[in-house]
mmCIF file of C-alpha atoms and ligand atoms in Angstrom:
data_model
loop_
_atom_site.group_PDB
_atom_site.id
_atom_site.type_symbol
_atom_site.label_atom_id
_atom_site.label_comp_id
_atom_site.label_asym_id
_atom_site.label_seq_id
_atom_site.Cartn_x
_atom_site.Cartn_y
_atom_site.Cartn_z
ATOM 1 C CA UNK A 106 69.688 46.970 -9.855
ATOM 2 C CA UNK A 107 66.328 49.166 -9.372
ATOM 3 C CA UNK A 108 64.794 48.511 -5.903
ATOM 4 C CA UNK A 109 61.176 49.193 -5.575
ATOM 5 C CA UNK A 110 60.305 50.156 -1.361
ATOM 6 C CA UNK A 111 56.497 49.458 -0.654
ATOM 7 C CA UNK A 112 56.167 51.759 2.496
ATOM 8 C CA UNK A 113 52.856 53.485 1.606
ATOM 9 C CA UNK A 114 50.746 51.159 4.404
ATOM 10 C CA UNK A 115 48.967 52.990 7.834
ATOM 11 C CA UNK A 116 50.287 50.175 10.288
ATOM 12 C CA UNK A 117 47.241 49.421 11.485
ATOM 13 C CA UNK A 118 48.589 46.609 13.462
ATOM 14 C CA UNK A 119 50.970 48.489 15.355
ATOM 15 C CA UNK A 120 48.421 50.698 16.894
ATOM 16 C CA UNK A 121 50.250 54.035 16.412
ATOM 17 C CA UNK A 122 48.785 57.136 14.813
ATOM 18 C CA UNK A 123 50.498 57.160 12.199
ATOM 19 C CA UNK A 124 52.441 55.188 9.378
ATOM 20 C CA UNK A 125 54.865 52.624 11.330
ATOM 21 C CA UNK A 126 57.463 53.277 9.225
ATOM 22 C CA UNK A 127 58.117 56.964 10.962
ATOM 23 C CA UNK A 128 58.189 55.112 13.730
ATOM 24 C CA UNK A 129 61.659 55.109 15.881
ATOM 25 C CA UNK A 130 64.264 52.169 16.689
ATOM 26 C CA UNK A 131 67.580 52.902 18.352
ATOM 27 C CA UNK A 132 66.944 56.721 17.614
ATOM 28 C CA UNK A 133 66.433 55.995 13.276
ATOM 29 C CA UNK A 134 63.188 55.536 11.602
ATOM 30 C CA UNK A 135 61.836 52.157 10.613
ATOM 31 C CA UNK A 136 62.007 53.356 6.886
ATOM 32 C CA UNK A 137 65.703 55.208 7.680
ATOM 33 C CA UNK A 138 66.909 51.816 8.500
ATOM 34 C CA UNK A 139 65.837 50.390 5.520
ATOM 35 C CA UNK A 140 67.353 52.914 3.195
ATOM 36 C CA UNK A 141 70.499 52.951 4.985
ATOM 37 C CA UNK A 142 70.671 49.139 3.919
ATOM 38 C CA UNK A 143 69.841 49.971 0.877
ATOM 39 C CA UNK A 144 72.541 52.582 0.486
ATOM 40 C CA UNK A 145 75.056 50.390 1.465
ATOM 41 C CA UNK A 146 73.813 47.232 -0.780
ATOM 42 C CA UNK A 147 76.697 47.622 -3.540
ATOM 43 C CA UNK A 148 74.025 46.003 -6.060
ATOM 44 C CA UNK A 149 71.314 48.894 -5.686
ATOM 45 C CA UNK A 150 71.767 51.693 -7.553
ATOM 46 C CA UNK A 151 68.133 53.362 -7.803
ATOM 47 C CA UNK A 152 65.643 53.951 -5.317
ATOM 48 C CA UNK A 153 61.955 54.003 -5.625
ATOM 49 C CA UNK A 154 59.876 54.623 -2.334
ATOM 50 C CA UNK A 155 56.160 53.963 -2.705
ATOM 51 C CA UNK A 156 54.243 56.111 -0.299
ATOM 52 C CA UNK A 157 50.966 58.099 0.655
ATOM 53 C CA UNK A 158 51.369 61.420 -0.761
ATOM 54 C CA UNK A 159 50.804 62.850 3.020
ATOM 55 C CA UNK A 160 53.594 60.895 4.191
ATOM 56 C CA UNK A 161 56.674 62.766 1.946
ATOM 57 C CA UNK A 162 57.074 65.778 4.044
ATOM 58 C CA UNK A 163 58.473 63.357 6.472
ATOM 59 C CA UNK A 164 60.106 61.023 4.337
ATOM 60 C CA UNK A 165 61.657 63.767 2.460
ATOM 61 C CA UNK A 166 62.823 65.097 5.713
ATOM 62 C CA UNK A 167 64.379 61.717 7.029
ATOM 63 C CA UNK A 168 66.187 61.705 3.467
ATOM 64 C CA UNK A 169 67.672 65.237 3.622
ATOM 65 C CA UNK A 170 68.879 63.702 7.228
ATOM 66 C CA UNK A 171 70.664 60.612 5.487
ATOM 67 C CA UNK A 172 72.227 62.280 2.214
ATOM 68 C CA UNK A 173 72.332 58.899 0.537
ATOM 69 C CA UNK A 174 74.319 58.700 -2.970
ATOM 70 C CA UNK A 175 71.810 56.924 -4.837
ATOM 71 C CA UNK A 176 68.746 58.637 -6.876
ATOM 72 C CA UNK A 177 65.866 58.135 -4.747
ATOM 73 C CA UNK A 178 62.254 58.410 -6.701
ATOM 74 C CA UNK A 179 58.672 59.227 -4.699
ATOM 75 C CA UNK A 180 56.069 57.007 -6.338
ATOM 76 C CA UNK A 181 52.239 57.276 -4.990
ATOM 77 C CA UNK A 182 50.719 54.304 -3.201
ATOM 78 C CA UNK A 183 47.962 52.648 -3.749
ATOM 79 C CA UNK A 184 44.579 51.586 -1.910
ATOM 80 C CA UNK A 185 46.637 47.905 -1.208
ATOM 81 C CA UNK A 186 50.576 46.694 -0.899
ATOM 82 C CA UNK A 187 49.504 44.849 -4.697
ATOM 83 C CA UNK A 188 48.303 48.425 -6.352
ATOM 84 C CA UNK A 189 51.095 50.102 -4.618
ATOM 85 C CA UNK A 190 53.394 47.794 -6.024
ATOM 86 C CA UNK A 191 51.329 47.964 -9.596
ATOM 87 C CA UNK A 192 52.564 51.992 -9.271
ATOM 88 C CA UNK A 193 56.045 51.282 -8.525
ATOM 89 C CA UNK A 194 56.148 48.837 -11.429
ATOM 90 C CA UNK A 195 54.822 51.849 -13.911
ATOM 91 C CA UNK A 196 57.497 54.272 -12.116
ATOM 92 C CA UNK A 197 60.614 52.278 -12.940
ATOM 93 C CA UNK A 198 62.686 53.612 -15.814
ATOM 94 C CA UNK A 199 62.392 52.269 -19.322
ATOM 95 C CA UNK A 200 65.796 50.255 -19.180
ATOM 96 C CA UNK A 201 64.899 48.477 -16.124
ATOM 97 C CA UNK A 202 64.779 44.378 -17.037
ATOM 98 C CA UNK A 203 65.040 43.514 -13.453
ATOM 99 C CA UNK A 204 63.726 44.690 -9.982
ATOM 100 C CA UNK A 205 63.965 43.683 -6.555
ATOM 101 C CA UNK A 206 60.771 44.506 -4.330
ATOM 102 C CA UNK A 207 61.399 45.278 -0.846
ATOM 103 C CA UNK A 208 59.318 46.291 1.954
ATOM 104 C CA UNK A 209 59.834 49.151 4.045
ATOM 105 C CA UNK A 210 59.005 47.527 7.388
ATOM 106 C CA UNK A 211 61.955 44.820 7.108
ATOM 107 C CA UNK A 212 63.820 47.322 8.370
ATOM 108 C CA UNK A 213 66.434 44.723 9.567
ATOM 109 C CA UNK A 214 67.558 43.011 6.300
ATOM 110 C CA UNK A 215 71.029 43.366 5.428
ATOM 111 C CA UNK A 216 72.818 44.931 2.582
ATOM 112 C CA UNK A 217 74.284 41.250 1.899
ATOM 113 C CA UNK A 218 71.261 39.920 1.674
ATOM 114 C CA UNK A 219 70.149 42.848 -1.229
ATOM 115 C CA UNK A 220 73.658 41.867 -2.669
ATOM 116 C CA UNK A 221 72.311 38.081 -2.900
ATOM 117 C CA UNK A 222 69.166 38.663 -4.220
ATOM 118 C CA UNK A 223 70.262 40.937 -7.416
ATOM 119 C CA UNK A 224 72.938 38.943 -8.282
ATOM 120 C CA UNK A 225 70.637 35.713 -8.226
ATOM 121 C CA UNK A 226 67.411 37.794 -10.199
ATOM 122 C CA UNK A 227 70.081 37.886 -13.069
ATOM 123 C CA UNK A 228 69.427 34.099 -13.738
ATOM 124 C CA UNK A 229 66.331 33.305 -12.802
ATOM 125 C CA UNK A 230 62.894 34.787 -13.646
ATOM 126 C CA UNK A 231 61.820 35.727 -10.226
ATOM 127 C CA UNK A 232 62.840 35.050 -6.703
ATOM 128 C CA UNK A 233 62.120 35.778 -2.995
ATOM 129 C CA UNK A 234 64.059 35.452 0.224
ATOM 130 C CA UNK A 235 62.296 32.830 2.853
ATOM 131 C CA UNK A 236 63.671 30.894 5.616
ATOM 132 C CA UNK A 237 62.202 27.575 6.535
ATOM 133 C CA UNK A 238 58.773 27.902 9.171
ATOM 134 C CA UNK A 239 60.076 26.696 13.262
ATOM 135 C CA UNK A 240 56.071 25.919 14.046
ATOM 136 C CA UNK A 241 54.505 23.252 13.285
ATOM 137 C CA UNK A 242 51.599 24.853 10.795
ATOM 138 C CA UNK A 243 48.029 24.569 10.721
ATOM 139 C CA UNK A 244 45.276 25.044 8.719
ATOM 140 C CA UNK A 245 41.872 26.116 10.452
ATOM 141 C CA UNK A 246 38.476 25.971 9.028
ATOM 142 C CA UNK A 247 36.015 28.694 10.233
ATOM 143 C CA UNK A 248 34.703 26.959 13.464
ATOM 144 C CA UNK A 249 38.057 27.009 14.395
ATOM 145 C CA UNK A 250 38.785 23.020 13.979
ATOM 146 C CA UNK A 251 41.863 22.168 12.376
ATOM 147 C CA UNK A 252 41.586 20.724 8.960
ATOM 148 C CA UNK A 253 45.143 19.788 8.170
ATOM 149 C CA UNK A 254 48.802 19.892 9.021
ATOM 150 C CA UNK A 255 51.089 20.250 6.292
ATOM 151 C CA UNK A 256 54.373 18.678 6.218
ATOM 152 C CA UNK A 257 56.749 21.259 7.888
ATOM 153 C CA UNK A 258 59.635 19.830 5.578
ATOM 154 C CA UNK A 259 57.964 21.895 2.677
ATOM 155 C CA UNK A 260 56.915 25.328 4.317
ATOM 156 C CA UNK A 261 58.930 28.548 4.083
ATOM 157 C CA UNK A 262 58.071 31.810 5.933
ATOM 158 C CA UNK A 263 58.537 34.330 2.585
ATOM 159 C CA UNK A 264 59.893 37.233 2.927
ATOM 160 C CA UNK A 265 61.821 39.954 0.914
ATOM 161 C CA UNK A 266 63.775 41.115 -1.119
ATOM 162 C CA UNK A 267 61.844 39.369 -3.897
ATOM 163 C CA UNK A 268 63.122 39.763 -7.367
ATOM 164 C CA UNK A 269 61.354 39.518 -10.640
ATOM 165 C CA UNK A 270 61.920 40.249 -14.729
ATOM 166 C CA UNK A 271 60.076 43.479 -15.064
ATOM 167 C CA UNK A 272 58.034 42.646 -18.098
ATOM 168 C CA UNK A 273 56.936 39.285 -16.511
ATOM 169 C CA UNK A 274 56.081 40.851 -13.261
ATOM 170 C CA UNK A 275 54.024 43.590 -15.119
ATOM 171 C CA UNK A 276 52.001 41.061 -17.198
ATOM 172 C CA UNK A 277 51.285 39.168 -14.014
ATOM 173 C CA UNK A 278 49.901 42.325 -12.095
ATOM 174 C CA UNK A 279 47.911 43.178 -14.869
ATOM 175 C CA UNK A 280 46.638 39.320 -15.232
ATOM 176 C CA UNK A 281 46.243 40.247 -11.396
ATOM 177 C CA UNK A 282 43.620 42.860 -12.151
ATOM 178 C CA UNK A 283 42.083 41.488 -14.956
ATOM 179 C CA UNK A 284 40.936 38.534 -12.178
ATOM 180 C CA UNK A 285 40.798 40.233 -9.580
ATOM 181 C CA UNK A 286 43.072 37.843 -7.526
ATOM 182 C CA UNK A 287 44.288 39.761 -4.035
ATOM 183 C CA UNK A 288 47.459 38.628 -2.969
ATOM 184 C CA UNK A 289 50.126 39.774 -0.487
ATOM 185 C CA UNK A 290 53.175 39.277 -2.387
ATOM 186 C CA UNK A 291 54.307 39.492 -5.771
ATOM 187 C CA UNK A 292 55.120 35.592 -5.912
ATOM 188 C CA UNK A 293 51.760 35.019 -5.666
ATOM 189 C CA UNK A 294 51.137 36.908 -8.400
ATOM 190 C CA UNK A 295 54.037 34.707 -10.615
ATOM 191 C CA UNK A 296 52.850 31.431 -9.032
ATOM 192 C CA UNK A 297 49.238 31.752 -10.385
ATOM 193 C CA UNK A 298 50.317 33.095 -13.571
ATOM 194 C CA UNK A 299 52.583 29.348 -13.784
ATOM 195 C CA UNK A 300 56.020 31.094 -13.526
ATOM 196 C CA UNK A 301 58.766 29.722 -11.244
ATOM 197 C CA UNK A 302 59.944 31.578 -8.474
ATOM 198 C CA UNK A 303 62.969 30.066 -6.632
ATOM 199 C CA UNK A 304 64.143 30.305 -2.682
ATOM 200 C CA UNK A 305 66.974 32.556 -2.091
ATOM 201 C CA UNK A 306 68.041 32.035 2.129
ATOM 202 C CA UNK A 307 66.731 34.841 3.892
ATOM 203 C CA UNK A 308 67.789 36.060 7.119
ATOM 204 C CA UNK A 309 66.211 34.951 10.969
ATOM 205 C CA UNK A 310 66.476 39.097 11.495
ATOM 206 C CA UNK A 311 64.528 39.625 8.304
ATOM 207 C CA UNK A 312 61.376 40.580 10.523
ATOM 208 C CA UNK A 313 58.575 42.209 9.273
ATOM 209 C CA UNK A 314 58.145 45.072 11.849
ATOM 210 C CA UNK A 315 54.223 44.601 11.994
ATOM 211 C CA UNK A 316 53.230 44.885 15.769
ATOM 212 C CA UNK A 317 54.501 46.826 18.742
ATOM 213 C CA UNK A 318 56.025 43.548 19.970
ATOM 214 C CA UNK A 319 58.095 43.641 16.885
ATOM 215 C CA UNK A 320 59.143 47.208 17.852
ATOM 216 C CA UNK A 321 61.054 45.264 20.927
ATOM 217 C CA UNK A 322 62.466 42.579 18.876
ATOM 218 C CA UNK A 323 63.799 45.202 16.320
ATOM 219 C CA UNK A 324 65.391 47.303 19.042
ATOM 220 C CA UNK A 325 67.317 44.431 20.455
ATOM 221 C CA UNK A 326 68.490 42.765 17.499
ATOM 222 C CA UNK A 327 69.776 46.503 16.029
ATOM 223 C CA UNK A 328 71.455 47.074 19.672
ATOM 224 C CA UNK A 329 73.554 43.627 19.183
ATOM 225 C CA UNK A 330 74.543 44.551 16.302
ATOM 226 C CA UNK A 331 75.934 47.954 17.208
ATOM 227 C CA UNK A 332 78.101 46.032 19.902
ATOM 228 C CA UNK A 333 79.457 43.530 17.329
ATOM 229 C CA UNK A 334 80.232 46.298 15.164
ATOM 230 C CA UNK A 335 80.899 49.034 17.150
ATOM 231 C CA UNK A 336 78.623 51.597 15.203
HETATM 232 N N1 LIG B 474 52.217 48.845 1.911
HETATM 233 C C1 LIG B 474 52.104 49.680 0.788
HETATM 234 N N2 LIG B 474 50.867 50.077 0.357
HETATM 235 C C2 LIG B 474 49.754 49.703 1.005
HETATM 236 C C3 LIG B 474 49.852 48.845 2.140
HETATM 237 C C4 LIG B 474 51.111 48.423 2.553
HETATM 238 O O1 LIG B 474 53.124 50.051 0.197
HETATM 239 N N3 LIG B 474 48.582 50.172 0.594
HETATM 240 C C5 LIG B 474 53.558 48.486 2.401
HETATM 241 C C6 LIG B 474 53.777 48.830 3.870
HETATM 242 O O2 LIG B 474 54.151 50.207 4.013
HETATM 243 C C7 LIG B 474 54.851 47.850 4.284
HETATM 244 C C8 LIG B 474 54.648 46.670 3.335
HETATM 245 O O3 LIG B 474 53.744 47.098 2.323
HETATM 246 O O4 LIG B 474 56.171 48.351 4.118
HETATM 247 C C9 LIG B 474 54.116 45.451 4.072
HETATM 248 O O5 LIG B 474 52.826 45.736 4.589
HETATM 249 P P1 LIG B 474 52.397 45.643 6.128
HETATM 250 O O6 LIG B 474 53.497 45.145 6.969
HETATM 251 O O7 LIG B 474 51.067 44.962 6.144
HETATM 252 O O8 LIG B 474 52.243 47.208 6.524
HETATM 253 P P2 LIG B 474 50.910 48.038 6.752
HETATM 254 O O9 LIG B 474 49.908 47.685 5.688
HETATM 255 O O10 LIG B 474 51.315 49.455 6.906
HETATM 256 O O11 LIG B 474 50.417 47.482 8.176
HETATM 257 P P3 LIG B 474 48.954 46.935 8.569
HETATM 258 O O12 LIG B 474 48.657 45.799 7.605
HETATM 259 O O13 LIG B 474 49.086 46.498 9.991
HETATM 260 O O14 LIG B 474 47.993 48.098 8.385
HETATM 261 MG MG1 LIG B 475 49.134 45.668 5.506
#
């Protein structure tokens, strides 16, 4: 299975001065962490890291570091995570029919969880990992008055991996920029193009490491791990 790593973003929300995903948990990168998942997903068996050219000095440093077995391609980023991903999607090799899509900064997702999303992508056109929302949701108009409260019963937090059939997934981005729709995930994409995209369980862990908060989080969940496993 061909995974395609957004990781081409500044971080703006985490403040630091420069991209978060050279940023350091229990002594690894953010982006170290989640190719060492990827390494050890079983399913995976080509790498394709989306990123700002000025970022592969270090990248290709932290991957001379982790000698992983699997090819590992540099693909440039783009202005947004959707053109970035629109890059990645022109990158893959010929043969590729499916893809999972996974960003760099859930650095926290496990290899079983790759391992469950390729093996579902195989029957289904496209997928993504999501858990089911804890807070009650709102929706808030400009003057900050609440509008509406959805039924909790039918919201998911998404998250990835999220799989997709290549060809689908490239007529979608391309429907994408024909309409100029802005999204910030590739479901969106396959939703408004009428495709079905199913649930796959993600994990509570899956995090998106976004603010320095997250930093905290990530650095205690990765230290009860160690003790579980003894790493
Ligand atoms: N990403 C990307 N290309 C972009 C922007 C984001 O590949 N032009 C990637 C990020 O590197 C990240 C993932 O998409 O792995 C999810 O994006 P996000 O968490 O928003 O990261 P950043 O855009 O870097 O952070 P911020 O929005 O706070 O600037
Ligand atoms: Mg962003």
């Amino acid at each position: 299975m061909y995974l395609l790593i957004p990781a081409a973003g500044s971080g703006k929300r985490m403040g630091a001065d420069r991209n978060k995903l050279l940023l350091k948990v229990r002594s690894k990168t953010l982006i170290a962490w989640t190719l060492l998942a990827a390494e050890a997903a079983s399913a995976i068996s080509w790498i394709g890291i989306i990123s700002q050219s000025h970022d592969w000095e270090d990248f290709k440093a932290i991957l001379a570091d982790l000698k992983l077995t699997k090819p590992v391609e540099f693909i440039p980023g783009g202005a947004t995570r959707q053109e970035s991903v629109y890059n990645g999607l022109q990158a893959l090799p010929g043969n590729a029919e499916q893809v999972l899509i996974h960003d760099g900064a859930r650095c926290l997702a496990t290899p079983d969880l790759f391992n469950a999303c390729a093996a579902a992508i195989l029957h289904c056109p496209g997928l993504i990992a999501a858990i089911p929302v804890k807070d009650t949701i709102k929706v808030v108009g400009e003057s900050g008055i609440i509008q509406s409260t959805p039924s909790r019963e039918q919201l998911w937090a998404a998250q990835t991996p999220q799989g997709f059939d290549v060809k689908l997934l490239k007529e979608c981005h391309a429907d994408g920029v024909r309409q100029g729709w802005e999204v910030t995930d590739d479901a969106a994409l396959f939703e408004k193009c009428g495709l079905e995209v199913r649930i796959v369980p993600g994990e509570e862990t899956n995090l998106k490491v976004t603010t320095p908060q997250d930093l905290a989080i990530a650095e205690f969940i990765l230290s009860n791990r160690e003790q579980v496993t003894g790493d």
